[in-house]
N, CA, C and O of each residue as an XYZ file, in Angstrom:
884
protein
N     -18.863      4.136     -0.241
C     -18.024      3.664     -1.655
C     -18.793      4.299     -2.997
O     -19.998      4.550     -2.970
N     -17.971      4.524     -4.152
C     -18.547      5.038     -4.656
C     -19.236      4.154     -5.812
O     -18.705      3.046     -5.723
N     -20.259      4.142     -6.946
C     -20.883      3.625     -7.274
C     -20.569      2.879     -8.737
O     -20.038      3.682     -9.504
N     -20.706      1.910     -9.168
C     -20.050      1.628    -10.285
C     -21.227      1.255    -11.278
O     -22.424      1.164    -11.005
N     -20.463      1.019    -12.761
C     -21.646      1.490    -13.974
C     -20.193      0.823    -15.477
O     -19.052      0.366    -15.402
N     -20.957      1.082    -16.395
C     -20.323      0.733    -17.682
C     -20.773      1.693    -18.293
O     -21.925      2.111    -18.408
N     -19.460      2.168    -18.837
C     -20.613      3.284    -19.817
C     -20.071      2.400    -21.519
O     -19.193      1.715    -22.043
N     -21.389      3.087    -21.745
C     -22.271      2.413    -22.822
C     -20.615      2.600    -24.291
O     -20.170      3.701    -24.616
N     -20.161      1.456    -24.774
C     -19.021      1.592    -25.482
C     -17.532      1.475    -25.002
O     -16.430      1.553    -25.547
N     -17.868      1.316    -24.091
C     -16.362      1.426    -22.960
C     -15.623     -0.510    -23.742
O     -15.972     -1.562    -24.278
N     -14.259      0.396    -23.122
C     -13.873     -1.641    -23.702
C     -12.556     -2.167    -22.646
O     -11.398     -2.569    -22.757
N     -13.700     -1.834    -21.427
C     -13.549     -2.323    -20.367
C     -13.506     -4.125    -20.146
O     -12.817     -4.562    -19.224
N     -14.263     -5.078    -21.029
C     -14.257     -5.860    -21.251
C     -13.569     -6.486    -22.211
O     -13.712     -7.709    -22.195
N     -12.703     -5.953    -23.237
C     -11.076     -6.319    -23.757
C     -10.310     -6.491    -23.005
O      -9.554     -7.459    -22.929
N     -10.420     -4.957    -21.851
C      -8.926     -4.809    -20.829
C      -9.254     -6.328    -20.149
O      -8.414     -7.227    -20.190
N      -9.940     -6.415    -19.823
C      -9.791     -7.586    -18.321
C      -9.435     -8.792    -19.189
O      -8.696     -9.571    -18.587
N      -9.828     -9.268    -20.747
C      -9.479    -10.082    -21.211
C      -7.585    -10.155    -21.516
O      -6.745    -11.001    -21.210
N      -7.493     -8.761    -22.286
C      -5.876     -9.222    -22.235
C      -5.333     -9.317    -20.984
O      -4.295     -9.956    -20.812
N      -6.153     -8.516    -19.689
C      -5.028     -8.918    -18.306
C      -5.566    -10.425    -18.241
O      -4.781    -11.216    -18.763
N      -6.127    -10.701    -17.989
C      -6.217    -12.706    -18.127
C      -5.120    -13.205    -18.990
O      -4.241    -13.907    -18.491
N      -5.105    -12.873    -20.336
C      -4.080    -13.256    -21.351
C      -2.607    -13.772    -20.881
O      -2.011    -14.837    -21.047
N      -2.160    -12.092    -19.974
C      -0.833    -11.752    -19.557
C      -0.634    -13.210    -18.150
O       0.229    -14.083    -18.056
N      -1.568    -12.977    -17.468
C      -1.252    -13.954    -16.564
C      -0.828    -15.419    -16.928
O       0.058    -16.126    -16.448
N      -1.908    -15.699    -18.114
C      -1.782    -16.829    -18.570
C      -0.143    -17.097    -19.180
O       0.478    -18.160    -19.196
N       0.136    -16.231    -19.488
C       1.690    -16.297    -20.169
C       2.522    -16.332    -19.217
O       3.595    -16.824    -19.566
N       2.465    -15.955    -17.960
C       3.632    -16.246    -16.510
C       3.259    -17.613    -16.325
O       4.085    -18.524    -16.387
N       1.967    -17.800    -16.086
C       1.445    -18.940    -15.547
C       2.429    -20.474    -16.590
O       2.934    -21.412    -15.972
N       2.482    -20.382    -17.996
C       2.626    -21.626    -18.884
C       4.630    -21.409    -18.503
O       5.220    -22.369    -18.008
N       5.269    -20.324    -18.762
C       6.291    -20.366    -18.528
C       6.964    -20.604    -17.496
O       8.149    -20.898    -17.649
N       6.169    -20.518    -15.630
C       6.496    -21.185    -14.369
C       6.407    -22.541    -14.980
O       7.378    -23.291    -15.075
N       4.643    -22.961    -15.583
C       5.147    -24.504    -15.680
C       6.347    -25.280    -16.629
O       7.041    -26.216    -16.233
N       6.394    -24.791    -17.671
C       7.654    -25.016    -18.436
C       9.123    -24.896    -17.315
O       9.929    -25.826    -17.352
N       9.326    -23.934    -16.541
C      10.691    -24.319    -16.161
C      10.715    -25.719    -14.816
O      11.627    -26.255    -14.186
N       9.301    -25.879    -14.842
C       8.996    -26.856    -13.703
C       9.232    -28.549    -14.240
O       9.410    -29.647    -13.712
N       9.154    -28.191    -15.099
C       8.935    -29.625    -15.974
C      10.593    -29.422    -16.764
O      10.854    -30.328    -17.556
N      11.130    -28.886    -16.686
C      12.503    -28.910    -17.276
C      13.518    -29.317    -15.860
O      14.584    -29.900    -16.058
N      13.146    -29.010    -14.658
C      13.845    -29.390    -13.719
C      13.583    -30.892    -13.564
O      14.362    -31.832    -13.401
N      12.189    -30.827    -13.669
C      11.679    -32.505    -13.309
C      12.607    -33.403    -13.868
O      13.405    -34.071    -13.211
N      12.470    -33.409    -15.297
C      13.115    -34.046    -16.423
C      15.016    -34.400    -15.973
O      15.668    -35.233    -16.602
N      15.401    -33.859    -15.208
C      16.517    -34.164    -14.683
C      17.056    -34.848    -13.511
O      18.216    -34.795    -13.101
N      16.081    -35.491    -13.029
C      16.078    -36.573    -11.988
C      15.913    -37.972    -11.660
O      15.866    -38.749    -10.706
N      15.829    -37.893    -13.276
C      16.315    -39.674    -13.548
C      15.588    -40.065    -14.907
O      14.930    -39.258    -15.564
N      15.752    -41.200    -15.200
C      15.175    -41.632    -16.443
C      13.819    -41.636    -16.368
O      12.921    -40.831    -16.616
N      13.882    -42.491    -16.055
C      12.001    -42.419    -14.848
C      10.945    -40.979    -15.075
O       9.892    -40.785    -15.683
N      11.857    -40.135    -14.237
C      11.328    -39.075    -13.730
C      11.593    -38.188    -15.109
O      10.950    -37.138    -15.104
N      12.535    -38.433    -16.467
C      12.961    -38.223    -17.024
C      12.553    -38.424    -18.335
O      12.853    -37.652    -19.246
N      11.519    -39.966    -18.546
C      11.243    -39.621    -19.673
C       9.202    -38.930    -19.309
O       8.459    -38.662    -20.253
N       8.773    -38.807    -17.886
C       7.674    -38.399    -17.773
C       7.475    -37.004    -18.036
O       6.509    -36.301    -18.334
N       8.567    -36.848    -17.850
C       9.076    -35.254    -18.388
C       8.874    -35.115    -19.580
O       7.802    -34.798    -20.096
N       9.904    -35.344    -20.126
C       9.918    -35.950    -21.924
C       8.066    -35.489    -22.192
O       7.767    -34.505    -22.869
N       7.358    -36.092    -21.752
C       5.989    -36.258    -22.098
C       4.994    -34.688    -21.594
O       4.038    -34.192    -22.190
N       5.548    -34.304    -20.534
C       4.944    -32.916    -19.758
C       5.469    -32.191    -21.120
O       4.695    -31.661    -21.917
N       6.775    -32.230    -21.272
C       7.099    -31.180    -22.190
C       6.959    -30.580    -23.459
O       7.113    -29.450    -23.922
N       6.440    -32.267    -24.094
C       5.834    -32.891    -25.801
C       4.171    -30.906    -25.097
O       4.096    -29.924    -25.835
N       3.515    -30.970    -24.091
C       2.674    -30.078    -23.986
C       3.104    -28.835    -23.614
O       2.488    -27.879    -24.084
N       4.180    -28.597    -22.749
C       5.142    -27.753    -22.428
C       5.457    -26.403    -23.664
O       5.223    -25.194    -23.656
N       6.087    -27.329    -24.642
C       6.088    -26.764    -26.051
C       5.123    -25.732    -26.448
O       5.221    -24.635    -26.999
N       4.410    -26.258    -26.106
C       2.998    -25.549    -26.510
C       2.465    -24.528    -25.708
O       1.640    -23.685    -26.060
N       2.986    -24.658    -24.615
C       2.663    -23.841    -23.672
C       3.569    -22.466    -23.373
O       3.268    -21.394    -22.849
N       5.040    -23.076    -24.048
C       5.844    -22.278    -23.691
C       5.449    -20.854    -25.610
O       5.536    -19.626    -25.586
N       5.108    -21.647    -26.740
C       4.205    -21.123    -27.329
C       3.738    -20.035    -27.453
O       4.082    -18.978    -27.983
N       2.483    -20.582    -26.626
C       1.157    -19.793    -26.413
C       1.594    -18.334    -25.281
O       1.265    -17.150    -25.354
N       2.659    -19.253    -24.050
C       3.064    -17.969    -23.587
C       4.213    -16.979    -24.204
O       4.973    -16.350    -23.468
N       4.236    -16.941    -24.929
C       5.097    -16.143    -25.954
C       4.202    -15.294    -26.657
O       4.284    -14.108    -26.340
N       3.420    -15.569    -27.474
C       2.293    -15.120    -28.072
C       1.719    -14.434    -26.880
O       1.533    -13.254    -27.176
N       1.361    -14.691    -25.648
C       0.322    -13.846    -24.530
C       1.845    -13.319    -24.473
O       2.071    -13.190    -25.676
N       2.369    -13.150    -24.178
C       3.732    -11.749    -23.234
C       3.692    -10.993    -24.999
O       4.658    -10.250    -24.823
N       3.442    -10.823    -25.853
C       3.377    -10.004    -26.497
C       2.331     -8.958    -26.688
O       2.387     -7.758    -26.958
N       0.965    -10.135    -26.370
C       0.045     -9.450    -26.248
C      -0.291     -8.550    -25.385
O      -1.078     -7.638    -25.639
N       0.356     -8.751    -24.123
C       0.819     -8.067    -22.945
C       1.629     -7.155    -23.875
O       0.955     -6.563    -24.718
N       2.782     -6.960    -23.877
C       3.644     -6.063    -23.846
C       2.921     -4.585    -25.042
O       2.884     -3.397    -24.719
N       2.595     -4.984    -25.948
C       1.453     -4.757    -26.937
C       0.612     -3.225    -26.245
O       0.670     -2.011    -26.443
N      -0.220     -4.262    -25.269
C      -1.100     -3.610    -24.298
C      -1.102     -2.457    -23.517
O      -1.742     -1.411    -23.408
N       0.350     -3.334    -22.746
C       1.137     -2.155    -21.817
C       1.182     -1.050    -22.879
O       0.412     -0.155    -22.531
N       1.787     -0.769    -24.038
C       2.915      0.111    -24.563
C       1.276      0.889    -25.259
O       1.270      2.103    -25.056
N       0.497      0.574    -25.706
C      -1.077      1.518    -26.201
C      -1.327      2.200    -24.781
O      -1.123      3.414    -24.767
N      -1.756      1.583    -23.522
C      -1.371      2.476    -22.372
C      -0.105      3.472    -21.625
O      -0.199      4.383    -20.802
N       0.842      2.986    -22.165
C       1.490      4.311    -21.834
C       1.487      5.193    -22.653
O       1.778      6.187    -21.986
N       1.241      5.755    -24.498
C       0.928      6.217    -25.155
C      -0.599      6.835    -24.833
O      -0.450      8.054    -24.739
N      -1.843      6.525    -24.651
C      -3.139      6.934    -23.730
C      -2.494      8.024    -22.868
O      -2.280      9.236    -22.859
N      -2.321      7.002    -22.210
C      -1.332      8.290    -20.783
C      -1.076      9.377    -21.200
O      -1.667     10.418    -20.915
N      -0.115      9.234    -21.961
C       0.970     10.562    -22.014
C       0.193     11.723    -22.570
O       0.267     12.891    -22.186
N      -0.619     11.201    -23.600
C      -1.778     11.998    -24.251
C      -2.489     12.800    -23.560
O      -2.527     14.028    -23.498
N      -3.386     11.494    -22.739
C      -4.040     12.712    -21.287
C      -3.792     13.440    -20.609
O      -4.533     14.230    -20.024
N      -2.263     13.266    -20.538
C      -1.308     13.764    -19.307
C      -0.779     15.521    -19.655
O      -0.394     16.407    -18.892
N      -1.021     15.482    -21.477
C      -0.581     16.436    -22.254
C      -1.882     17.514    -22.627
O      -1.968     18.737    -22.746
N      -2.798     16.408    -22.737
C      -4.532     16.980    -22.555
C      -4.750     17.657    -21.488
O      -5.154     18.795    -21.728
N      -4.611     17.327    -20.107
C      -4.894     17.661    -19.103
C      -4.226     19.215    -18.748
O      -4.795     20.182    -18.242
N      -2.292     19.027    -19.374
C      -2.145     19.735    -18.624
C      -1.977     21.305    -19.734
O      -1.261     22.275    -19.487
N      -3.029     21.082    -21.142
C      -3.573     22.103    -21.516
C      -4.348     23.158    -20.982
O      -4.333     24.389    -20.951
N      -5.216     21.953    -20.461
C      -6.979     22.671    -19.799
C      -6.067     22.858    -18.847
O      -6.366     23.992    -19.221
N      -5.076     22.942    -17.807
C      -4.674     23.229    -17.006
C      -4.047     24.889    -17.134
O      -4.076     25.692    -16.202
N      -3.544     25.143    -18.371
C      -2.842     26.201    -18.793
C      -3.949     27.183    -18.870
O      -3.747     28.354    -18.548
N      -4.680     26.924    -19.129
C      -6.243     27.682    -19.208
C      -7.581     27.751    -18.178
O      -8.629     28.375    -18.346
N      -7.256     27.068    -17.286
C      -7.738     27.233    -16.034
C      -8.108     27.704    -15.225
O      -8.924     27.217    -14.442
N      -7.362     29.373    -15.134
C      -7.980     30.448    -14.516
C      -8.729     31.191    -15.773
O      -9.354     32.229    -15.559
N      -8.689     30.910    -16.432
C      -9.897     31.733    -17.627
C     -11.164     31.266    -17.118
O     -12.065     32.077    -16.904
N     -11.316     30.011    -16.901
C     -12.352     29.130    -16.726
C     -12.801     28.994    -15.545
O     -13.476     27.983    -15.347
N     -12.578     29.948    -14.388
C     -13.043     30.103    -13.400
C     -14.951     30.730    -13.491
O     -16.028     30.340    -13.038
N     -14.613     31.523    -14.089
C     -15.595     32.335    -14.162
C     -17.550     31.737    -14.623
O     -18.677     32.112    -14.300
N     -16.904     30.561    -15.594
C     -17.657     29.719    -15.990
C     -17.908     28.567    -14.535
O     -17.158     27.644    -14.217
N     -19.071     28.952    -13.910
C     -19.117     27.724    -12.964
C     -19.702     28.707    -12.044
O     -19.235     29.783    -11.672
N     -21.286     27.891    -11.618
C     -21.467     28.670    -10.327
C     -21.770     27.884     -9.192
O     -22.633     28.034     -8.327
N     -20.618     26.729     -9.408
C     -20.591     26.274     -7.991
C     -19.894     26.693     -6.944
O     -19.439     27.781     -7.295
N     -19.442     26.399     -5.547
C     -18.653     26.826     -5.067
C     -17.706     27.165     -5.731
O     -17.389     26.720     -6.834
N     -17.005     28.249     -4.905
C     -15.704     28.793     -5.519
C     -14.698     28.098     -4.876
O     -13.789     27.867     -5.673
N     -14.529     27.767     -4.023
C     -13.595     27.011     -3.107
C     -13.205     25.946     -3.484
O     -12.001     25.717     -3.603
N     -14.446     24.769     -3.845
C     -14.311     23.955     -4.428
C     -13.850     23.689     -5.696
O     -13.031     22.914     -6.192
N     -14.797     24.770     -6.187
C     -13.751     25.095     -7.765
C     -12.236     24.793     -7.685
O     -11.455     24.029     -8.252
N     -12.165     25.953     -6.506
C     -10.582     27.189     -6.634
C      -9.793     25.515     -6.511
O      -8.885     25.240     -7.295
N     -10.101     24.842     -5.814
C      -9.475     23.893     -5.584
C      -9.124     22.385     -6.232
O      -8.023     21.843     -6.327
N     -10.107     22.021     -6.539
C     -10.130     21.611     -8.273
C      -9.149     21.639     -9.538
O      -8.706     20.756    -10.272
N      -8.969     23.298     -9.469
C      -7.889     23.849    -10.661
C      -6.627     23.760     -9.596
O      -5.511     23.625    -10.099
N      -6.737     23.830     -8.122
C      -5.288     23.263     -7.981
C      -4.525     22.469     -7.285
O      -3.306     22.398     -7.133
N      -5.776     21.644     -6.720
C      -4.922     20.473     -6.197
C      -5.526     19.123     -7.337
O      -4.678     18.579     -8.044
N      -7.044     18.652     -7.441
C      -7.360     17.916     -8.124
C      -6.607     17.382     -9.401
O      -6.084     16.277     -9.546
N      -6.685     18.539    -10.384
C      -6.538     18.589    -11.535
C      -4.756     18.489    -11.765
O      -4.325     18.035    -12.825
N      -3.787     18.967    -10.645
C      -2.379     18.596    -11.192
C      -2.284     17.008    -10.246
O      -1.213     16.417    -10.387
N      -3.201     16.418     -9.443
C      -3.086     15.196     -9.300
C      -3.075     14.207    -10.151
O      -2.271     13.290    -10.320
N      -4.472     14.610    -10.893
C      -4.797     13.777    -12.035
C      -3.539     13.512    -13.322
O      -3.282     12.513    -13.994
N      -2.776     15.254    -13.283
C      -2.020     15.357    -14.047
C      -0.804     14.088    -13.726
O      -0.471     13.281    -14.593
N      -0.448     14.095    -12.848
C       0.801     13.485    -11.969
C       0.132     11.974    -12.044
O       0.779     11.117    -12.645
N      -1.160     11.610    -11.447
C      -1.170     10.198    -12.326
C      -1.139      9.304    -13.499
O      -0.801      8.124    -13.587
N      -1.530     10.064    -14.295
C      -1.286      9.986    -15.756
C      -0.217      9.801    -16.098
O       0.011      8.892    -16.896
N       0.792     10.606    -15.604
C       2.185     10.970    -15.939
C       3.206      9.296    -15.129
O       4.092      8.518    -15.482
N       2.158      9.577    -13.718
C       2.788      7.595    -13.411
C       2.241      6.734    -13.841
O       2.731      5.706    -13.375
N       1.115      6.436    -14.793
C       0.701      5.846    -15.337
C       2.097      5.275    -16.728
O       2.878      4.325    -16.739
N       1.834      6.422    -17.731
C       2.522      6.751    -18.259
C       3.962      5.767    -18.202
O       4.279      4.788    -18.878
N       4.792      6.603    -16.904
C       5.753      5.543    -16.946
C       5.890      3.734    -16.755
O       6.547      2.871    -17.336
N       4.814      3.731    -15.531
C       4.632      1.950    -14.996
C       4.582      1.484    -16.813
O       5.438      0.890    -17.468
N       3.620      1.871    -17.119
C       2.984      1.104    -18.622
C       3.946      0.986    -19.456
O       3.924      0.079    -20.288
N       5.143      2.035    -19.378
C       6.154      1.668    -20.660
C       7.211      1.491    -20.489
O       8.104      1.618    -21.326
N       7.416      0.885    -18.432
C       8.430     -0.068    -17.902
C       7.529     -1.221    -18.539
O       8.247     -1.868    -19.301
N       5.946     -1.831    -18.512
C       5.643     -3.401    -17.937
C       5.965     -3.406    -19.213
O       6.820     -4.290    -19.264
N       5.791     -2.858    -20.607
C       6.154     -2.928    -22.061
C       7.497     -3.327    -22.098
O       7.784     -4.324    -22.761
N       8.372     -2.706    -21.489
C       9.995     -3.246    -21.726
C      10.309     -5.053    -21.010
O      10.280     -5.414    -19.833
N      10.594     -5.873    -22.285
C      10.458     -7.381    -21.800
C      12.024     -7.372    -20.293
O      12.925     -6.553    -20.111
N      11.899     -7.829    -20.028
C      12.986     -8.052    -18.843
C      12.603     -7.227    -17.364
O      13.180     -7.371    -16.286
N      12.058     -6.801    -17.511
C      12.186     -5.565    -16.289
C      10.712     -5.114    -16.196
O      10.364     -4.098    -15.594
N      10.118     -5.708    -16.655
C       8.440     -5.539    -16.059
C       7.639     -6.383    -14.806
O       6.717     -6.187    -14.013
N       8.919     -7.786    -15.275
C       8.384     -8.624    -13.347
C       9.150     -7.525    -12.395
O       8.482     -7.133    -11.438
N      10.237     -7.076    -12.516
C      10.225     -6.250    -10.498
C       9.492     -4.811    -10.888
O       9.676     -3.961    -10.016
N       8.718     -4.374    -11.992
C       7.801     -3.861    -11.745
C       6.354     -3.927    -11.414
O       5.505     -3.044    -11.290
N       6.320     -4.909    -11.331
C       4.980     -6.108    -10.850
C       5.141     -6.405     -9.462
O       4.087     -6.552     -8.843
N       6.398     -6.549     -8.708
C       6.703     -6.788     -7.958
C       6.540     -5.475     -7.490
O       5.532     -5.342     -6.796
N       7.434     -4.135     -7.704
C       7.518     -3.357     -6.789
C       5.474     -2.379     -6.687
O       5.015     -1.880     -5.659
N       5.060     -2.407     -7.478
C       3.341     -2.259     -7.716
C       2.668     -3.176     -6.421
O       1.878     -2.803     -5.554
N       3.209     -4.332     -6.607
C       2.102     -5.246     -5.282
C       2.677     -4.680     -4.150
O       1.971     -4.325     -3.206
N       3.882     -4.559     -4.145
C       4.018     -4.463     -2.579
C       3.659     -2.650     -2.405
O       3.767     -2.435     -1.198
N       3.364     -1.595     -2.978
C       2.855     -0.768     -2.654
C       1.896     -0.723     -2.365
O       1.540     -0.079     -1.377
N       1.066     -1.421     -3.150
C      -0.336     -1.322     -2.952
C      -0.631     -1.997     -1.262
O      -1.149     -1.428     -0.301
N      -0.125     -3.288     -1.361
C      -0.058     -4.049      0.162
C       0.518     -2.775      1.419
O      -0.030     -2.839      2.519
N       1.130     -2.151      1.294
C       1.445     -0.999      1.875
C       0.292     -0.379      2.069
O      -0.393     -0.603      3.067
N       0.033      0.266      1.358
C      -1.186      1.415      1.608
C      -2.714      0.674      1.776
O      -3.782      1.100      2.214
N      -2.453     -0.152      1.424
C      -3.935     -1.043      1.769
C      -3.819     -1.093      3.656
O      -4.531     -0.557      4.505
N      -2.435     -2.101      3.803
C      -2.316     -2.202      5.626
C      -2.621     -0.784      6.832
O      -3.121     -0.759      7.957
N      -1.990      0.378      5.853
C      -2.105      1.737      6.076
C      -3.718      2.212      6.394
O      -3.999      2.791      7.443
N      -4.722      1.896      5.369
C      -5.677      2.150      5.349
C      -5.777      3.593      4.324
O      -6.736      4.360      4.245
N      -4.547      3.667      3.635
C      -4.867      4.921      2.391
C      -5.004      4.208      1.101
O      -4.856      4.960      0.137
N      -5.259      2.890      0.790
C      -5.592      2.531     -0.570
C      -6.596      2.683     -1.439
O      -7.524      1.874     -1.471
N      -6.532      3.679     -2.202
C      -7.533      4.535     -2.253
C      -8.606      5.842     -2.535
O      -9.501      6.259     -3.270
N      -7.792      6.125     -1.375
C      -8.976      7.367     -0.770
C      -8.870      8.373     -1.471
O      -9.745      8.731     -2.258
N      -7.545      9.105     -1.245
C      -7.556      9.817     -2.331
C      -7.915     10.188     -3.445
O      -8.484     11.219     -3.806
N      -7.498      9.143     -4.094
C      -8.396      9.126     -5.670
C     -10.080      9.247     -5.294
O     -10.727     10.148     -5.826
N     -10.600      8.493     -4.552
C     -12.106      8.559     -3.750
C     -12.644     10.048     -4.214
O     -13.463     10.419     -5.055
N     -11.758     10.749     -3.226
C     -11.852     11.852     -2.760
C     -11.987     13.037     -3.892
O     -12.827     13.936     -3.946
N     -11.082     12.802     -4.625
C     -11.150     13.759     -5.476
C     -12.283     12.964     -6.555
O     -13.210     13.664     -6.961
N     -12.223     11.720     -6.951
C     -13.620     11.769     -8.275
C     -14.832     12.439     -7.563
O     -15.749     13.031     -8.132
N     -14.677     12.238     -6.164
C     -16.215     12.952     -5.899
C     -16.345     14.125     -5.788
O     -17.435     14.512     -5.368
N     -15.417     15.022     -6.081
C     -15.530     15.814     -5.692
C     -15.693     16.941     -7.093
O     -16.193     18.066     -7.109
N     -15.174     16.285     -8.011
C     -14.946     16.105     -9.805
C     -16.418     15.848    -10.178
O     -16.950     16.495    -11.081
N     -17.428     14.397     -9.109
C     -18.634     14.330    -10.294
C     -19.627     15.119     -9.700
O     -20.643     15.472    -10.300
N     -19.275     15.505     -8.146
C     -20.331     16.641     -7.560
C     -20.244     17.920     -8.201
O     -21.311     18.533     -8.158
N     -19.286     18.529     -8.797
C     -19.442     19.634     -9.550
C     -20.183     19.419    -10.866
O     -20.992     20.131    -11.461
N     -19.490     17.822    -11.234
C     -19.958     17.640    -12.899
C     -21.788     17.510    -12.751
O     -22.550     17.900    -13.637
N     -22.168     16.979    -11.646
C     -24.036     16.120    -12.053
C     -24.492     17.173    -11.344
O     -25.722     17.145    -11.335
N     -24.045     18.106    -10.737
C     -25.305     19.392    -10.815
C     -25.364     20.321    -11.277
O     -24.636     21.310    -11.207
N     -27.021     19.939    -12.282
C     -26.759     20.928    -13.462
C     -27.209     22.299    -12.925
O     -28.081     22.886    -13.566
N     -26.787     22.778    -11.995
C     -26.693     24.408    -11.727
C     -25.484     24.968    -12.044
O     -25.230     26.154    -12.255
N     -24.684     23.915    -12.061
C     -22.943     24.755    -11.662
C     -22.511     25.032    -13.033
O     -21.831     25.984    -13.414
N     -23.133     23.806    -13.914
C     -22.572     24.310    -15.399
C     -20.743     24.773    -15.305
O     -20.208     25.809    -15.700
N     -20.094     23.505    -14.601
C     -18.752     24.000    -14.394
C     -18.134     23.264    -15.441
O     -18.179     22.039    -15.563
N     -17.279     24.449    -16.544
C     -16.859     24.230    -17.932
C     -15.544     23.134    -17.278
O     -15.429     21.933    -17.520
N     -14.858     23.788    -16.604
C     -13.464     23.447    -16.115
C     -13.558     21.931    -15.675
O     -12.703     21.191    -16.163
N     -14.587     21.310    -14.722
C     -14.958     19.989    -14.716
C     -15.225     19.111    -16.009
O     -15.058     17.898    -16.133
N     -15.611     19.886    -16.797
C     -16.678     18.968    -17.954
C     -15.606     19.120    -18.927
O     -15.926     18.798    -20.071
N     -14.740     19.419    -18.805
C     -13.394     19.785    -19.831
C     -12.130     18.823    -19.799
O     -11.433     18.445    -20.741
N     -12.024     18.507    -18.315
C     -11.379     17.589    -17.641
C     -11.889     15.927    -18.174
O     -11.326     14.984    -18.731
N     -13.548     16.267    -17.539
C     -13.964     14.344    -17.987
C     -14.072     14.557    -19.152
O     -12.852     14.555    -19.312
N     -14.461     14.753    -20.184
C     -13.914     14.940    -21.838
C     -12.822     14.523    -21.839
O     -12.668     13.764    -22.796
N     -11.789     14.649    -21.130
C     -10.318     13.987    -21.600
C     -10.223     12.872    -21.134
O      -9.559     12.047    -21.760
N     -10.787     12.541    -20.029
C     -10.485     11.293    -19.137
C     -11.389     10.157    -20.124
O     -10.947      9.050    -20.432
N     -12.531     10.606    -20.475
C     -13.230      9.615    -21.285
C     -13.542     10.679    -22.501
O     -12.631     11.313    -23.036
N     -14.945     10.813    -22.889
C     -15.094     11.530    -24.007
C     -16.247     12.471    -23.942
O     -17.000     12.643    -22.984
N     -16.269     12.979    -24.954
C     -17.666     14.105    -25.185
C     -19.216     13.003    -25.094
O     -20.134     13.337    -24.345
N     -19.279     12.133    -25.671
C     -20.463     11.534    -25.904
C     -20.627     10.440    -23.743
O     -21.518     10.136    -22.949
N     -19.328     10.339    -23.843
C     -19.698     10.325    -21.857
C     -19.896     10.580    -21.356
O     -20.574      9.948    -20.546
N     -19.529     11.952    -21.174
C     -19.700     12.600    -20.055
C     -21.281     13.449    -20.621
O     -21.793     14.189    -19.781
N     -21.981     13.326    -21.970
C     -23.187     13.614    -21.879
C     -24.215     12.848    -21.100
O     -25.194     13.228    -20.458
N     -23.477     11.103    -21.455
C     -24.395     10.393    -20.503
C     -24.801     10.490    -18.997
O     -25.869     10.389    -18.393
N     -23.171     10.788    -18.555
C     -22.892     10.844    -17.724
C     -23.876     12.151    -16.497
O     -24.187     12.235    -15.309
N     -24.024     12.970    -17.830
C     -25.292     14.095    -16.761
C     -26.804     14.072    -16.872
O     -27.517     14.741    -16.124
N     -27.256     13.305    -17.797
C     -28.159     12.201    -18.329
C     -28.616     11.473    -17.508
O     -29.662     11.781    -16.936
N     -27.879     10.184    -17.201
C     -28.089      9.124    -16.793
C     -27.413      9.139    -15.413
O     -28.262      8.920    -14.549
N     -26.335      9.298    -14.965
C     -25.683      9.247    -13.284
C     -25.925      9.674    -12.260
O     -25.776     10.896    -12.259
N     -26.326      9.172    -11.077
C     -26.079      9.870    -10.037
C     -24.607     10.227     -9.287
O     -23.634      9.472     -9.282
N     -24.665     11.299     -8.779
C     -23.180     11.099     -8.039
C     -22.587     10.439     -8.009
O     -21.446     10.541     -8.459
N     -23.070      9.381     -7.441
C     -22.244      8.739     -6.727
C     -21.654      7.555     -7.562
O     -20.515      7.235     -7.221
N     -22.148      6.919     -8.479
C     -22.108      6.575    -10.318
C     -20.816      6.966    -10.722
O     -19.725      6.395    -10.701
N     -21.225      8.159    -11.123
C     -20.317      9.354    -12.025
C     -19.108      8.899    -10.615
O     -18.559      7.867    -11.001
N     -18.663      9.207     -9.504
C     -17.175      8.770     -8.891
C     -16.937      7.965     -8.863
O     -15.825      7.731     -8.390
N     -17.763      6.858     -9.340
C     -16.889      5.452     -9.290
C     -16.278      5.523    -10.854
O     -15.147      5.063    -11.008
N     -17.047      6.138    -12.141
C     -16.499      5.399    -12.737
C     -15.490      6.515    -13.309
O     -14.796      6.316    -14.306
N     -15.484      7.917    -12.444
C     -13.774      8.540    -12.504
C     -13.353      8.589    -12.043
O     -12.640      9.590    -11.983
N     -13.244      7.496    -11.055
C     -11.643      7.208    -10.087
C     -11.653      6.238    -10.661
O     -10.749      5.681    -10.037
N     -11.992      5.437    -11.482
C     -11.161      4.311    -12.430
C      -9.966      5.070    -12.995
O      -8.801      4.836    -12.676
N     -10.406      6.109    -13.965
C      -9.499      7.090    -14.565
C      -8.625      7.576    -13.952
O      -7.709      8.141    -14.549
N      -8.654      7.505    -12.703
C      -7.686      8.314    -11.694
C      -6.832      7.333    -11.202
O      -6.264      7.546    -10.131
N      -6.590      5.984    -11.984
C      -5.401      4.968    -11.127
C      -4.572      5.627    -12.145
O      -4.693      6.428    -13.072
N      -3.429      4.736    -11.388
C      -2.020      4.829    -11.848
C      -1.103      3.771    -12.209
O       0.124      3.674    -12.161
N      -2.233      2.846    -12.661
C      -1.607      2.098    -13.332
C      -2.467      1.148    -14.081
O      -1.958      0.308    -14.822
């Protein structure tokens, strides 16, 4: 399994907080729905339901705010994925002219240019679409259900994350090996992260750790 690490200055913690907030929104809506049904069972149950509903009102308000946060988060992710896809396509248009700027194995280099780079672009385009759907009220639940189903299917087949990990490892090996000096891979990594993060990987990361970090950026969700 690829190593894991945190890039200095990354926003991973903020992303986790936003994701948890979005999950709490769904919980709040579910609680309020059950309270409403409970209050219809009779006078005694209705009184109990009314008492809980007082708290439920707060949950609904909080849930609404958190849903807005989730919508904004997904919208920003869709825009970011769009920009990355465009940047990677620009690199792809120059890939052939960068082939001589690499001292590594030409076969691996050609595979990165012809297979890995198109794969990453496709992942970013898929993420752009999915996050755009998730940012659209009313249909985001359907996308969540579809995503969970697909993840479960891949898990059962044993293919979950396999291709992503393989491509990340190819990039990491070509990046970290100092004698290669592969400009193509350096530009890809800079597009996925930024120049400072790439310099940090070159200076402080093993191939395994770099592969783990890159793999996170290749997710389509």
